[in-house]
mmCIF file of C-alpha atoms in Angstrom:
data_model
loop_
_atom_site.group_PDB
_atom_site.id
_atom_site.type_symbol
_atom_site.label_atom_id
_atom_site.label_comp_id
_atom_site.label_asym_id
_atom_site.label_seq_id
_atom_site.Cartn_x
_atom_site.Cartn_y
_atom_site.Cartn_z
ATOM 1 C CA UNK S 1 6.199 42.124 -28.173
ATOM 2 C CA UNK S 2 9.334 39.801 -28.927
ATOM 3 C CA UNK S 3 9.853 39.437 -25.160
ATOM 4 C CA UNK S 4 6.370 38.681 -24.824
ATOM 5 C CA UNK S 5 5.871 35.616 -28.089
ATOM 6 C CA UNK S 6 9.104 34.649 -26.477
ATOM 7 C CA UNK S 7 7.437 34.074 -22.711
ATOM 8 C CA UNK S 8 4.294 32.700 -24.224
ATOM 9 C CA UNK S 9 6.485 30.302 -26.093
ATOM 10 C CA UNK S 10 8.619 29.117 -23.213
ATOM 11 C CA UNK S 11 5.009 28.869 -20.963
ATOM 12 C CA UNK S 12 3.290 26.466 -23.651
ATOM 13 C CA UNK S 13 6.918 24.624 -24.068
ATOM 14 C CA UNK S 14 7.819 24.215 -20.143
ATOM 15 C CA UNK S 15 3.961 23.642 -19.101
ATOM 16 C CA UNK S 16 3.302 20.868 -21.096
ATOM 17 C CA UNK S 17 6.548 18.933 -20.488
ATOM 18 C CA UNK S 18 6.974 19.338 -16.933
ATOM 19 C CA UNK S 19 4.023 16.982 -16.462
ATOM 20 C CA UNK S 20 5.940 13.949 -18.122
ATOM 21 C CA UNK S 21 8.922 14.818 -16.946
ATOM 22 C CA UNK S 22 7.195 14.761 -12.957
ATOM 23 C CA UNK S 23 5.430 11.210 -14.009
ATOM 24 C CA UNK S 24 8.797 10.011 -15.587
ATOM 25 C CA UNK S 25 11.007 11.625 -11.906
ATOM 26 C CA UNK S 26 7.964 9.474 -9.608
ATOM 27 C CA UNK S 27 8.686 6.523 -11.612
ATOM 28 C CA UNK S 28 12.292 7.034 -11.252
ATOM 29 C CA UNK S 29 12.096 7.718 -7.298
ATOM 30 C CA UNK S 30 9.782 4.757 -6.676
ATOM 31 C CA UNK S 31 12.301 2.066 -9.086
ATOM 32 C CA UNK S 32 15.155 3.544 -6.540
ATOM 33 C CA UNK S 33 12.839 3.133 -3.566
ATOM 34 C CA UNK S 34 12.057 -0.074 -4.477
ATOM 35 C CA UNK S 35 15.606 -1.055 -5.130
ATOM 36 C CA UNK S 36 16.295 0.622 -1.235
ATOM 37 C CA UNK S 37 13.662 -1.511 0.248
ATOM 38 C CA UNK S 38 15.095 -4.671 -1.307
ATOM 39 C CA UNK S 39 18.548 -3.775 0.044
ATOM 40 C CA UNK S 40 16.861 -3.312 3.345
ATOM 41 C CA UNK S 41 17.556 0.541 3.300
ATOM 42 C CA UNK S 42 14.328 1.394 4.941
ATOM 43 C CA UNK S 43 15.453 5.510 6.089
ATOM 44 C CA UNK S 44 16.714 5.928 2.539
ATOM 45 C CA UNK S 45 13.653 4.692 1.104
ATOM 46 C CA UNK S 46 11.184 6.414 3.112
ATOM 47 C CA UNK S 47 12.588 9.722 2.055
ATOM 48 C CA UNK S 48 12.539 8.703 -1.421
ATOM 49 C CA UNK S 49 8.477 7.991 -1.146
ATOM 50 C CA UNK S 50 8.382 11.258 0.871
ATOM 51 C CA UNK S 51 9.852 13.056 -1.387
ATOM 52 C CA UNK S 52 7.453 11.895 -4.276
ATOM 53 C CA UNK S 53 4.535 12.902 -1.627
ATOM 54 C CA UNK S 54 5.729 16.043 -1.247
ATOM 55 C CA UNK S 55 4.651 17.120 -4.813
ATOM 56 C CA UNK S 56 2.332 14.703 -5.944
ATOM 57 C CA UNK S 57 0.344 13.700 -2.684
ATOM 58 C CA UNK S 58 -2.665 12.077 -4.605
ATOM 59 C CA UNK S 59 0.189 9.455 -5.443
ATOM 60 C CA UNK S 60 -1.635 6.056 -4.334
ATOM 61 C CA UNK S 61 1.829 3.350 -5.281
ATOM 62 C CA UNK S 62 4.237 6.310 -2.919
ATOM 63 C CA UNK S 63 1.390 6.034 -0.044
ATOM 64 C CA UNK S 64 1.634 2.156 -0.261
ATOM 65 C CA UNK S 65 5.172 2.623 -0.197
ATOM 66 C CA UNK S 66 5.646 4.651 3.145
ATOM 67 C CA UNK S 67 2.886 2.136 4.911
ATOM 68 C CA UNK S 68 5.097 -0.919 3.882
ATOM 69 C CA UNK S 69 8.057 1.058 5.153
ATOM 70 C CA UNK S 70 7.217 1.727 8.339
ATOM 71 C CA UNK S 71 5.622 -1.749 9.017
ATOM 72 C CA UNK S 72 9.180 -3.008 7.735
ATOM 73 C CA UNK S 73 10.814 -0.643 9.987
ATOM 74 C CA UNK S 74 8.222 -2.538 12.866
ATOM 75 C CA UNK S 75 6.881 1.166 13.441
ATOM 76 C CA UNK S 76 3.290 -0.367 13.057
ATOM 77 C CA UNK S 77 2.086 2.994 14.996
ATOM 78 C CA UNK S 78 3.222 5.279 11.850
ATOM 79 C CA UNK S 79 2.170 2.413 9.450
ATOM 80 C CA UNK S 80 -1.379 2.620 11.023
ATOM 81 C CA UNK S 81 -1.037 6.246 10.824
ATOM 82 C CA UNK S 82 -0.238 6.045 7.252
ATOM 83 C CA UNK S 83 -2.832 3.653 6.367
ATOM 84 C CA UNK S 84 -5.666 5.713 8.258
ATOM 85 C CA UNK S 85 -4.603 9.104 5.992
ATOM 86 C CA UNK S 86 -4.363 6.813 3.317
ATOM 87 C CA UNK S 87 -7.790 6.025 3.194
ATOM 88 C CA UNK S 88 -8.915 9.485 3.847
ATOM 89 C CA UNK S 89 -7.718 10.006 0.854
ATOM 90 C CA UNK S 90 -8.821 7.075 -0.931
ATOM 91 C CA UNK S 91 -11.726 6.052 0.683
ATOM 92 C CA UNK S 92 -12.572 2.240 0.809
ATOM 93 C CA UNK S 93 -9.689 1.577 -1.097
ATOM 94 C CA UNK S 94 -9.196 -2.220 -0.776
ATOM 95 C CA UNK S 95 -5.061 -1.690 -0.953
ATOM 96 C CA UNK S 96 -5.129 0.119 1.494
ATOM 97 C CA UNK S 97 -7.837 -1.310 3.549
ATOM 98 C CA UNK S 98 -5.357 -4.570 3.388
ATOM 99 C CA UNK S 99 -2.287 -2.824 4.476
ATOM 100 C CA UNK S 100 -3.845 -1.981 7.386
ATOM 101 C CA UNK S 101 -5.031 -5.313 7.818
ATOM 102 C CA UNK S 102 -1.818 -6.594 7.800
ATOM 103 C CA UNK S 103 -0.267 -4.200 10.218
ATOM 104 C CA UNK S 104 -3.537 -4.554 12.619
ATOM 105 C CA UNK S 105 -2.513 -8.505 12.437
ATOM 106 C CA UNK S 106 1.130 -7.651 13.281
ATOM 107 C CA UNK S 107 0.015 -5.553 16.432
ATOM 108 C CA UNK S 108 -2.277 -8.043 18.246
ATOM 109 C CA UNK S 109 -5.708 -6.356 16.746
ATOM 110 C CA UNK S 110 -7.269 -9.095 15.230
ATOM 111 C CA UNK S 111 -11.030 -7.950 15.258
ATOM 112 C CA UNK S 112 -9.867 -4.907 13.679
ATOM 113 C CA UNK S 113 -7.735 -6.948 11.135
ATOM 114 C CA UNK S 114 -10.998 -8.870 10.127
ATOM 115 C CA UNK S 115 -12.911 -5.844 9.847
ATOM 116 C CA UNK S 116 -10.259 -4.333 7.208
ATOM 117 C CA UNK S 117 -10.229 -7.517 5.460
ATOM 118 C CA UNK S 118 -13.891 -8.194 5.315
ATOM 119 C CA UNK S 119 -13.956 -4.645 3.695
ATOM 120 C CA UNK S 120 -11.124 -5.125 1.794
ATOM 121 C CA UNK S 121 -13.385 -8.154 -0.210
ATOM 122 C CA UNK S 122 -16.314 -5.666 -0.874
ATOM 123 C CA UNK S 123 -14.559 -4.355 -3.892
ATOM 124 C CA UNK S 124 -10.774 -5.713 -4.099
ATOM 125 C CA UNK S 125 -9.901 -6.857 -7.482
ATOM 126 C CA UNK S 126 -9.999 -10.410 -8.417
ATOM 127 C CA UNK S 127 -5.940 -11.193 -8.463
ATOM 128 C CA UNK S 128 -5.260 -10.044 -4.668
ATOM 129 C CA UNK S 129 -8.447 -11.965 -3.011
ATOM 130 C CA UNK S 130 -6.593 -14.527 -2.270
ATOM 131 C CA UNK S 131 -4.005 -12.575 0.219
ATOM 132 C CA UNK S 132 -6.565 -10.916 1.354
ATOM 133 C CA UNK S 133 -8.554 -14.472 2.400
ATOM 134 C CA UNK S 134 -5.418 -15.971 3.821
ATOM 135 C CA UNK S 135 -4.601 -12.975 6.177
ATOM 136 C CA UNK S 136 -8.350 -12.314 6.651
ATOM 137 C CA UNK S 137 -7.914 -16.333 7.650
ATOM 138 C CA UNK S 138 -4.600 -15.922 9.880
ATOM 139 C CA UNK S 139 -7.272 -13.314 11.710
ATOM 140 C CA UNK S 140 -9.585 -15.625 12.338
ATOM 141 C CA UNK S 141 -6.850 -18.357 13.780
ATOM 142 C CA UNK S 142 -5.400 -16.117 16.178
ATOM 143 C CA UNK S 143 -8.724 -15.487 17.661
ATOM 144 C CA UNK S 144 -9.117 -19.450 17.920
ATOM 145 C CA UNK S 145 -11.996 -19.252 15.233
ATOM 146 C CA UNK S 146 -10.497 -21.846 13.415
ATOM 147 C CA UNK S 147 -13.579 -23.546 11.361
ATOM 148 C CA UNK S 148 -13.685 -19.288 10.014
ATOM 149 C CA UNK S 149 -9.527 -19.375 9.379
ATOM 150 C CA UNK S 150 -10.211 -22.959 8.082
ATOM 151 C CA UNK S 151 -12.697 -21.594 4.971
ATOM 152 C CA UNK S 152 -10.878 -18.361 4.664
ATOM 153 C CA UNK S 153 -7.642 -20.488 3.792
ATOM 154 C CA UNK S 154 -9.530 -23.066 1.725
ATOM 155 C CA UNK S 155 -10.695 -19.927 -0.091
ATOM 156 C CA UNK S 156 -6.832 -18.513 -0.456
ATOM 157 C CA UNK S 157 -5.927 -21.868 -1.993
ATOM 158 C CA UNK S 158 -9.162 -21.960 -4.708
ATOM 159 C CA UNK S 159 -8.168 -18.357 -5.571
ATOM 160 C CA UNK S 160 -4.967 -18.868 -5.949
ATOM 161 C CA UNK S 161 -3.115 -22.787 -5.401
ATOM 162 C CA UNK S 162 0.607 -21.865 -6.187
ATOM 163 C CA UNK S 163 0.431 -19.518 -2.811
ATOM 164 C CA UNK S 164 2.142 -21.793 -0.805
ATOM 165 C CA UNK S 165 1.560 -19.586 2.736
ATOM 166 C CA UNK S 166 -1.789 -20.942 2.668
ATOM 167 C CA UNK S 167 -1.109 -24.106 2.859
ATOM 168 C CA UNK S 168 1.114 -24.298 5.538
ATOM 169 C CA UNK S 169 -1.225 -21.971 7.526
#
């Protein structure tokens, strides 16, 4: 009966602290990706966002992390690979929906870039339109719609007039 208060004990104990301790690790793994990243230590990084996916795969911020990665690493196939599960996941997600923007921009697929933007606006949150409008806007230049790139960067600057990219776009 000892043994068995004893197990019970140790249960209630090590199942209700593991789950801070696993928040507390992924916020510790994604400060030393992010420190990897800014020392341009993409591999080393990449396994460090892995590694967080590999027990907590509904994490959104290590998903954004292994897109940015591999578009850093100019691996836009995985990125768009990434981004696609991503949004299986999270569907309509405007982060996401963006990141794959960006990387459809960096591969040459502008109409598909515009798409993602465009539905990145539907439901983005009011602090990242403005990124969203300038790329949405470098979309629209590269297909030589420039009075669209022209309103779309006009729009970046209302949102948003200390972003200096949209100015010199």
């Amino acid at each position: 009966m000892k043994k068995l208060t004893l197990l019970i004990t140790l249960y209630l104990v090590l199942g209700t602290t593991g789950i801070p301790q696993n928040s507390e690790r992924i916020a510790n793994l994604l400060a030393e990706a992010d420190s990897l990243i800014a020392a341009n230590r993409l591999p080393e990084a990449l396994a460090k966002t892995e590694k967080i996916l590999s027990g907590a795969a509904n994490n959104k911020t290590a998903h954004q992390y292994r897109i940015n990665i591999y578009y850093l690493m100019q691996n836009n196939k995985e990125a768009l690979r990434y981004a696609d599960e991503a949004l299986k996941r999270f569907p309509q997600d405007p982060d996401f929906l963006y990141q794959r923007g960006v990387v459809n921009n960096s591969s040459g697929r502008y109409g598909k870039a515009l798409e993602d933007f465009s539905d990145a606006l539907l439901s983005a949150q009011a602090g990242n339109l403005y990124k969203i409008y300038l790329n949405r806007g470098m979309s629209n230049y590269y297909i030589l719609d420039y009075e669209s790139a022209m309103t779309d960067f006009n729009k970046a600057i209302e949102l948003d007039s200390n972003y200096a990219s949209a100015y010199k776009s």
